[in-house]
PDB file of C-alpha atoms in Angstrom:
ATOM      1  CA  UNK A   1       0.011  -0.144  -0.338  1.00  0.00           C
ATOM      2  CA  UNK A   2       1.392   3.547  -0.819  1.00  0.00           C
ATOM      3  CA  UNK A   3       1.931   5.483   2.060  1.00  0.00           C
ATOM      4  CA  UNK A   4       4.029   8.257   3.943  1.00  0.00           C
ATOM      5  CA  UNK A   5       5.268   8.328   7.258  1.00  0.00           C
ATOM      6  CA  UNK A   6       6.488  11.175   9.676  1.00  0.00           C
ATOM      7  CA  UNK A   7       8.048   9.446  12.501  1.00  0.00           C
ATOM      8  CA  UNK A   8       8.225  11.913  14.827  1.00  0.00           C
ATOM      9  CA  UNK A   9       4.962  13.526  16.238  1.00  0.00           C
ATOM     10  CA  UNK A  10       6.915  15.996  17.677  1.00  0.00           C
ATOM     11  CA  UNK A  11       9.943  18.052  16.982  1.00  0.00           C
ATOM     12  CA  UNK A  12      11.388  20.518  19.536  1.00  0.00           C
ATOM     13  CA  UNK A  13      14.095  22.892  18.594  1.00  0.00           C
ATOM     14  CA  UNK A  14      15.637  26.379  20.276  1.00  0.00           C
ATOM     15  CA  UNK A  15      15.396  28.951  18.300  1.00  0.00           C
ATOM     16  CA  UNK A  16      18.267  30.224  15.857  1.00  0.00           C
ATOM     17  CA  UNK A  17      19.362  26.083  15.919  1.00  0.00           C
ATOM     18  CA  UNK A  18      18.129  24.447  12.606  1.00  0.00           C
ATOM     19  CA  UNK A  19      15.246  21.800  12.599  1.00  0.00           C
ATOM     20  CA  UNK A  20      15.134  19.284  10.399  1.00  0.00           C
ATOM     21  CA  UNK A  21      11.317  17.553  10.322  1.00  0.00           C
ATOM     22  CA  UNK A  22      11.290  14.216   8.597  1.00  0.00           C
ATOM     23  CA  UNK A  23       9.535  12.180   5.800  1.00  0.00           C
ATOM     24  CA  UNK A  24       9.533   8.608   4.378  1.00  0.00           C
ATOM     25  CA  UNK A  25       7.976   7.433   1.571  1.00  0.00           C
ATOM     26  CA  UNK A  26       6.366   4.339   0.041  1.00  0.00           C
ATOM     27  CA  UNK A  27       4.930   4.737  -3.848  1.00  0.00           C
ATOM     28  CA  UNK A  28       5.361   2.903  -6.902  1.00  0.00           C
ATOM     29  CA  UNK A  29       7.386   4.884  -9.260  1.00  0.00           C
ATOM     30  CA  UNK A  30       9.215   8.613  -9.669  1.00  0.00           C
ATOM     31  CA  UNK A  31       6.612  10.783  -7.325  1.00  0.00           C
ATOM     32  CA  UNK A  32       5.925  14.243  -6.803  1.00  0.00           C
ATOM     33  CA  UNK A  33       6.882  15.395  -3.086  1.00  0.00           C
ATOM     34  CA  UNK A  34       5.322  18.456  -1.211  1.00  0.00           C
ATOM     35  CA  UNK A  35       6.073  20.095   2.355  1.00  0.00           C
ATOM     36  CA  UNK A  36       2.831  22.179   3.765  1.00  0.00           C
ATOM     37  CA  UNK A  37       2.543  24.091   7.271  1.00  0.00           C
ATOM     38  CA  UNK A  38      -0.523  24.295   8.986  1.00  0.00           C
ATOM     39  CA  UNK A  39      -1.293  27.309  11.526  1.00  0.00           C
ATOM     40  CA  UNK A  40      -3.895  26.693  14.274  1.00  0.00           C
ATOM     41  CA  UNK A  41      -7.378  26.906  12.561  1.00  0.00           C
ATOM     42  CA  UNK A  42      -5.941  27.956   9.082  1.00  0.00           C
ATOM     43  CA  UNK A  43      -5.812  25.634   5.721  1.00  0.00           C
ATOM     44  CA  UNK A  44      -2.443  24.718   4.430  1.00  0.00           C
ATOM     45  CA  UNK A  45       0.256  26.913   2.776  1.00  0.00           C
ATOM     46  CA  UNK A  46       2.402  25.079   0.702  1.00  0.00           C
ATOM     47  CA  UNK A  47       5.678  25.336   1.067  1.00  0.00           C
ATOM     48  CA  UNK A  48       7.738  23.513  -1.828  1.00  0.00           C
ATOM     49  CA  UNK A  49       7.880  20.844  -3.745  1.00  0.00           C
ATOM     50  CA  UNK A  50      10.031  18.395  -5.742  1.00  0.00           C
ATOM     51  CA  UNK A  51       9.010  17.104  -9.168  1.00  0.00           C
ATOM     52  CA  UNK A  52      11.733  16.590 -11.430  1.00  0.00           C
ATOM     53  CA  UNK A  53      15.957  18.500 -11.135  1.00  0.00           C
ATOM     54  CA  UNK A  54      17.946  19.077  -8.221  1.00  0.00           C
ATOM     55  CA  UNK A  55      17.473  17.258  -5.521  1.00  0.00           C
ATOM     56  CA  UNK A  56      17.752  19.683  -3.060  1.00  0.00           C
ATOM     57  CA  UNK A  57      14.497  22.063  -2.955  1.00  0.00           C
ATOM     58  CA  UNK A  58      13.997  25.490  -1.764  1.00  0.00           C
ATOM     59  CA  UNK A  59      10.818  26.893  -0.818  1.00  0.00           C
ATOM     60  CA  UNK A  60       9.078  29.519   1.223  1.00  0.00           C
ATOM     61  CA  UNK A  61      10.055  31.257   4.715  1.00  0.00           C
ATOM     62  CA  UNK A  62      14.140  29.615   4.287  1.00  0.00           C
ATOM     63  CA  UNK A  63      12.826  26.207   4.295  1.00  0.00           C
ATOM     64  CA  UNK A  64      14.195  23.860   2.086  1.00  0.00           C
ATOM     65  CA  UNK A  65      13.899  19.496   1.428  1.00  0.00           C
ATOM     66  CA  UNK A  66      16.009  16.934  -0.433  1.00  0.00           C
ATOM     67  CA  UNK A  67      14.643  14.212  -2.189  1.00  0.00           C
ATOM     68  CA  UNK A  68      16.711  11.189  -1.094  1.00  0.00           C
ATOM     69  CA  UNK A  69      15.157   8.368  -3.873  1.00  0.00           C
ATOM     70  CA  UNK A  70      17.741   5.680  -2.124  1.00  0.00           C
ATOM     71  CA  UNK A  71      15.949   6.147   1.153  1.00  0.00           C
ATOM     72  CA  UNK A  72      12.781   7.190  -0.273  1.00  0.00           C
ATOM     73  CA  UNK A  73      13.150  10.291   2.203  1.00  0.00           C
ATOM     74  CA  UNK A  74      12.409  14.010   1.539  1.00  0.00           C
ATOM     75  CA  UNK A  75      13.252  15.654   4.795  1.00  0.00           C
ATOM     76  CA  UNK A  76      12.270  19.630   5.546  1.00  0.00           C
ATOM     77  CA  UNK A  77      15.294  21.726   7.036  1.00  0.00           C
ATOM     78  CA  UNK A  78      15.924  24.957   8.213  1.00  0.00           C
ATOM     79  CA  UNK A  79      19.400  26.640   8.717  1.00  0.00           C
ATOM     80  CA  UNK A  80      18.166  28.501  11.915  1.00  0.00           C
ATOM     81  CA  UNK A  81      14.860  28.023  13.290  1.00  0.00           C
ATOM     82  CA  UNK A  82      12.606  30.891  14.313  1.00  0.00           C
ATOM     83  CA  UNK A  83       9.962  31.133  16.799  1.00  0.00           C
ATOM     84  CA  UNK A  84       6.880  31.802  14.212  1.00  0.00           C
ATOM     85  CA  UNK A  85       7.931  28.244  12.784  1.00  0.00           C
ATOM     86  CA  UNK A  86       6.246  27.138  14.873  1.00  0.00           C
ATOM     87  CA  UNK A  87       3.309  24.946  13.460  1.00  0.00           C
ATOM     88  CA  UNK A  88       2.232  21.593  12.226  1.00  0.00           C
ATOM     89  CA  UNK A  89       3.666  20.181   9.047  1.00  0.00           C
ATOM     90  CA  UNK A  90       2.837  17.935   6.508  1.00  0.00           C
ATOM     91  CA  UNK A  91       4.883  15.678   3.638  1.00  0.00           C
ATOM     92  CA  UNK A  92       2.599  14.906   1.263  1.00  0.00           C
ATOM     93  CA  UNK A  93       2.939  12.618  -2.012  1.00  0.00           C
ATOM     94  CA  UNK A  94       1.201  12.744  -5.366  1.00  0.00           C
ATOM     95  CA  UNK A  95       1.804   8.648  -6.810  1.00  0.00           C
ATOM     96  CA  UNK A  96       2.935   9.363 -10.328  1.00  0.00           C
ATOM     97  CA  UNK A  97       0.608   7.003 -11.391  1.00  0.00           C
ATOM     98  CA  UNK A  98      -2.256   8.255 -12.220  1.00  0.00           C
ATOM     99  CA  UNK A  99      -3.598  11.480 -13.017  1.00  0.00           C
ATOM    100  CA  UNK A 100      -6.406  12.390 -10.241  1.00  0.00           C
ATOM    101  CA  UNK A 101      -3.610  14.431  -8.578  1.00  0.00           C
ATOM    102  CA  UNK A 102      -4.700  12.930  -5.415  1.00  0.00           C
ATOM    103  CA  UNK A 103      -2.252  13.645  -2.088  1.00  0.00           C
ATOM    104  CA  UNK A 104      -1.636  11.168  -0.207  1.00  0.00           C
ATOM    105  CA  UNK A 105      -0.564  12.601   3.469  1.00  0.00           C
ATOM    106  CA  UNK A 106       1.564  11.841   6.595  1.00  0.00           C
ATOM    107  CA  UNK A 107       0.036  12.337  10.233  1.00  0.00           C
ATOM    108  CA  UNK A 108       2.112  15.112  10.513  1.00  0.00           C
ATOM    109  CA  UNK A 109       4.718  16.824  12.779  1.00  0.00           C
ATOM    110  CA  UNK A 110       4.189  19.541  15.181  1.00  0.00           C
ATOM    111  CA  UNK A 111       7.775  21.716  15.112  1.00  0.00           C
ATOM    112  CA  UNK A 112       8.062  23.295  18.928  1.00  0.00           C
ATOM    113  CA  UNK A 113      10.160  26.901  18.221  1.00  0.00           C
ATOM    114  CA  UNK A 114      11.347  27.716  21.645  1.00  0.00           C
ATOM    115  CA  UNK A 115      12.685  31.591  22.321  1.00  0.00           C
TER     116      UNK A 115
ATOM    117  CA  UNK B   1       1.091  32.923  -5.287  1.00  0.00           C
ATOM    118  CA  UNK B   2      -2.162  31.011  -6.202  1.00  0.00           C
ATOM    119  CA  UNK B   3      -5.240  32.284  -3.623  1.00  0.00           C
ATOM    120  CA  UNK B   4      -7.848  29.521  -2.566  1.00  0.00           C
ATOM    121  CA  UNK B   5     -10.816  31.035  -0.575  1.00  0.00           C
ATOM    122  CA  UNK B   6     -13.461  29.446   2.009  1.00  0.00           C
ATOM    123  CA  UNK B   7     -16.372  30.977   2.840  1.00  0.00           C
ATOM    124  CA  UNK B   8     -18.134  30.675   5.286  1.00  0.00           C
ATOM    125  CA  UNK B   9     -14.677  30.012   7.706  1.00  0.00           C
ATOM    126  CA  UNK B  10     -17.076  28.938  10.571  1.00  0.00           C
ATOM    127  CA  UNK B  11     -20.851  28.157  10.590  1.00  0.00           C
ATOM    128  CA  UNK B  12     -23.355  26.859  13.515  1.00  0.00           C
ATOM    129  CA  UNK B  13     -26.282  25.373  12.540  1.00  0.00           C
ATOM    130  CA  UNK B  14     -29.521  23.193  13.795  1.00  0.00           C
ATOM    131  CA  UNK B  15     -29.033  19.114  13.872  1.00  0.00           C
ATOM    132  CA  UNK B  16     -30.974  18.213  10.749  1.00  0.00           C
ATOM    133  CA  UNK B  17     -30.644  21.589   8.742  1.00  0.00           C
ATOM    134  CA  UNK B  18     -28.199  21.833   5.119  1.00  0.00           C
ATOM    135  CA  UNK B  19     -25.009  23.926   5.613  1.00  0.00           C
ATOM    136  CA  UNK B  20     -23.483  24.946   2.344  1.00  0.00           C
ATOM    137  CA  UNK B  21     -19.477  24.930   2.009  1.00  0.00           C
ATOM    138  CA  UNK B  22     -17.835  27.111  -0.973  1.00  0.00           C
ATOM    139  CA  UNK B  23     -14.766  26.856  -2.498  1.00  0.00           C
ATOM    140  CA  UNK B  24     -13.232  29.399  -5.087  1.00  0.00           C
ATOM    141  CA  UNK B  25      -9.970  29.572  -6.641  1.00  0.00           C
ATOM    142  CA  UNK B  26      -9.165  33.347  -6.825  1.00  0.00           C
ATOM    143  CA  UNK B  27      -6.598  33.516  -9.584  1.00  0.00           C
ATOM    144  CA  UNK B  28      -6.314  29.937 -11.386  1.00  0.00           C
ATOM    145  CA  UNK B  29      -8.383  28.082 -13.273  1.00  0.00           C
ATOM    146  CA  UNK B  30      -8.705  24.428 -11.438  1.00  0.00           C
ATOM    147  CA  UNK B  31     -10.749  21.662 -13.235  1.00  0.00           C
ATOM    148  CA  UNK B  32      -9.703  19.615  -9.733  1.00  0.00           C
ATOM    149  CA  UNK B  33     -10.591  20.580  -6.279  1.00  0.00           C
ATOM    150  CA  UNK B  34     -10.636  18.635  -3.178  1.00  0.00           C
ATOM    151  CA  UNK B  35     -12.806  18.482  -0.169  1.00  0.00           C
ATOM    152  CA  UNK B  36     -10.866  16.870   3.172  1.00  0.00           C
ATOM    153  CA  UNK B  37     -12.147  17.197   6.771  1.00  0.00           C
ATOM    154  CA  UNK B  38      -9.535  17.191   9.404  1.00  0.00           C
ATOM    155  CA  UNK B  39      -9.941  15.893  13.106  1.00  0.00           C
ATOM    156  CA  UNK B  40      -8.298  18.148  16.227  1.00  0.00           C
ATOM    157  CA  UNK B  41      -4.444  17.032  16.013  1.00  0.00           C
ATOM    158  CA  UNK B  42      -4.776  15.037  13.038  1.00  0.00           C
ATOM    159  CA  UNK B  43      -3.860  14.824   9.647  1.00  0.00           C
ATOM    160  CA  UNK B  44      -6.675  15.532   6.249  1.00  0.00           C
ATOM    161  CA  UNK B  45      -8.942  12.671   5.412  1.00  0.00           C
ATOM    162  CA  UNK B  46      -9.984  13.068   1.819  1.00  0.00           C
ATOM    163  CA  UNK B  47     -13.490  12.991   1.561  1.00  0.00           C
ATOM    164  CA  UNK B  48     -14.306  13.670  -2.469  1.00  0.00           C
ATOM    165  CA  UNK B  49     -12.399  14.822  -5.531  1.00  0.00           C
ATOM    166  CA  UNK B  50     -15.070  17.085  -7.076  1.00  0.00           C
ATOM    167  CA  UNK B  51     -14.204  17.322 -10.856  1.00  0.00           C
ATOM    168  CA  UNK B  52     -15.597  20.355 -13.118  1.00  0.00           C
ATOM    169  CA  UNK B  53     -18.646  19.532 -15.219  1.00  0.00           C
ATOM    170  CA  UNK B  54     -19.236  15.911 -13.643  1.00  0.00           C
ATOM    171  CA  UNK B  55     -19.843  13.928 -10.904  1.00  0.00           C
ATOM    172  CA  UNK B  56     -17.254  14.341  -7.586  1.00  0.00           C
ATOM    173  CA  UNK B  57     -15.733  10.951  -6.713  1.00  0.00           C
ATOM    174  CA  UNK B  58     -16.076   9.911  -3.268  1.00  0.00           C
ATOM    175  CA  UNK B  59     -13.428   8.267  -1.436  1.00  0.00           C
ATOM    176  CA  UNK B  60     -14.666   4.697   0.567  1.00  0.00           C
ATOM    177  CA  UNK B  61     -16.853   5.272   3.601  1.00  0.00           C
ATOM    178  CA  UNK B  62     -17.887   8.856   2.588  1.00  0.00           C
ATOM    179  CA  UNK B  63     -21.751   9.312   1.891  1.00  0.00           C
ATOM    180  CA  UNK B  64     -22.067  11.380  -1.107  1.00  0.00           C
ATOM    181  CA  UNK B  65     -26.040  11.552  -0.404  1.00  0.00           C
ATOM    182  CA  UNK B  66     -24.541  13.659   2.533  1.00  0.00           C
ATOM    183  CA  UNK B  67     -22.339  15.402   1.715  1.00  0.00           C
ATOM    184  CA  UNK B  68     -23.938  16.939  -1.956  1.00  0.00           C
ATOM    185  CA  UNK B  69     -20.331  18.268  -4.336  1.00  0.00           C
ATOM    186  CA  UNK B  70     -21.255  20.420  -6.980  1.00  0.00           C
ATOM    187  CA  UNK B  71     -18.822  21.642  -9.464  1.00  0.00           C
ATOM    188  CA  UNK B  72     -19.833  23.744 -11.845  1.00  0.00           C
ATOM    189  CA  UNK B  73     -17.279  26.246 -12.812  1.00  0.00           C
ATOM    190  CA  UNK B  74     -13.442  25.973 -13.561  1.00  0.00           C
ATOM    191  CA  UNK B  75     -12.830  28.320  -9.897  1.00  0.00           C
ATOM    192  CA  UNK B  76     -15.891  27.819  -8.155  1.00  0.00           C
ATOM    193  CA  UNK B  77     -16.751  23.941  -6.152  1.00  0.00           C
ATOM    194  CA  UNK B  78     -19.252  23.738  -3.570  1.00  0.00           C
ATOM    195  CA  UNK B  79     -19.780  21.069  -0.567  1.00  0.00           C
ATOM    196  CA  UNK B  80     -23.420  20.298   1.139  1.00  0.00           C
ATOM    197  CA  UNK B  81     -23.651  18.753   4.083  1.00  0.00           C
ATOM    198  CA  UNK B  82     -26.956  17.905   4.418  1.00  0.00           C
ATOM    199  CA  UNK B  83     -28.879  16.602   7.002  1.00  0.00           C
ATOM    200  CA  UNK B  84     -26.476  17.482   9.614  1.00  0.00           C
ATOM    201  CA  UNK B  85     -26.098  15.791  12.795  1.00  0.00           C
ATOM    202  CA  UNK B  86     -23.640  16.777  15.958  1.00  0.00           C
ATOM    203  CA  UNK B  87     -20.661  14.145  14.564  1.00  0.00           C
ATOM    204  CA  UNK B  88     -20.330  16.600  11.004  1.00  0.00           C
ATOM    205  CA  UNK B  89     -19.301  18.992  13.753  1.00  0.00           C
ATOM    206  CA  UNK B  90     -15.853  19.125  12.189  1.00  0.00           C
ATOM    207  CA  UNK B  91     -12.611  21.182  10.218  1.00  0.00           C
ATOM    208  CA  UNK B  92     -13.418  20.952   6.534  1.00  0.00           C
ATOM    209  CA  UNK B  93     -10.723  21.884   3.970  1.00  0.00           C
ATOM    210  CA  UNK B  94     -10.449  22.301   0.638  1.00  0.00           C
ATOM    211  CA  UNK B  95      -8.125  22.532  -2.326  1.00  0.00           C
ATOM    212  CA  UNK B  96      -7.940  23.180  -6.163  1.00  0.00           C
ATOM    213  CA  UNK B  97      -5.441  21.838  -8.101  1.00  0.00           C
ATOM    214  CA  UNK B  98      -3.272  24.166 -10.216  1.00  0.00           C
ATOM    215  CA  UNK B  99      -2.352  20.969 -13.266  1.00  0.00           C
ATOM    216  CA  UNK B 100      -0.146  23.948 -14.267  1.00  0.00           C
ATOM    217  CA  UNK B 101       2.266  23.729 -11.735  1.00  0.00           C
ATOM    218  CA  UNK B 102       1.021  20.737 -10.105  1.00  0.00           C
ATOM    219  CA  UNK B 103       0.192  21.784  -7.081  1.00  0.00           C
ATOM    220  CA  UNK B 104      -2.685  21.705  -4.381  1.00  0.00           C
ATOM    221  CA  UNK B 105      -3.451  24.786  -2.948  1.00  0.00           C
ATOM    222  CA  UNK B 106      -5.477  24.867  -0.123  1.00  0.00           C
ATOM    223  CA  UNK B 107      -8.285  27.100   1.397  1.00  0.00           C
ATOM    224  CA  UNK B 108      -8.202  28.460   4.895  1.00  0.00           C
ATOM    225  CA  UNK B 109     -10.699  26.133   5.933  1.00  0.00           C
ATOM    226  CA  UNK B 110     -14.300  25.902   7.544  1.00  0.00           C
ATOM    227  CA  UNK B 111     -15.484  25.214  10.821  1.00  0.00           C
ATOM    228  CA  UNK B 112     -18.953  23.615  11.204  1.00  0.00           C
ATOM    229  CA  UNK B 113     -20.341  23.198  14.360  1.00  0.00           C
ATOM    230  CA  UNK B 114     -23.639  20.950  14.537  1.00  0.00           C
ATOM    231  CA  UNK B 115     -26.126  21.978  17.793  1.00  0.00           C
TER     232      UNK B 115
END
């Protein structure tokens, strides 16, 4: 079965420190990969995506993610965390097969950045 | 960036009434929109795929007669919760697929409370 895993329910970092939010996936073919962020009582905001090309993709608010095909991972990173980065982060995968555009979401990781 | 709006942002209704939620893509056309439901501190649950000019595709376990979806134009999809019951209380989020950039953009969500 196709799935996305975010192994950490919560990640805590100090402001100014680098952060990593992990994501691994299990889908056939070459998927499209996405990261979204959700603030309380809000919808999801698009951060970045990987479709093809350079494995390191840069997105909004200083975030970046690295696609690793051999490890089937797409970890989200930021060199220096801000308190305002505290939110719920979702990794999502669109399997290449089919054309519905449906996304498979991970369970989400709560990022807490402490001052 | 691409903007998706939802209206209303929150609604309180009596049990047995129907509630309509609108999802609009403001600066791009979306032949495909998606409706999700999210429970507190959980991931998104896809309810249905809304296809412009044709019937929606519902996920397993979602009652199509209870959650009516209409996608009459390239920028508007509506979800109507018919004969709402307290167990329908939830956070409903829509997204619109921008095929040009192969990305789903999400609305801000609608909080539904059925009394």
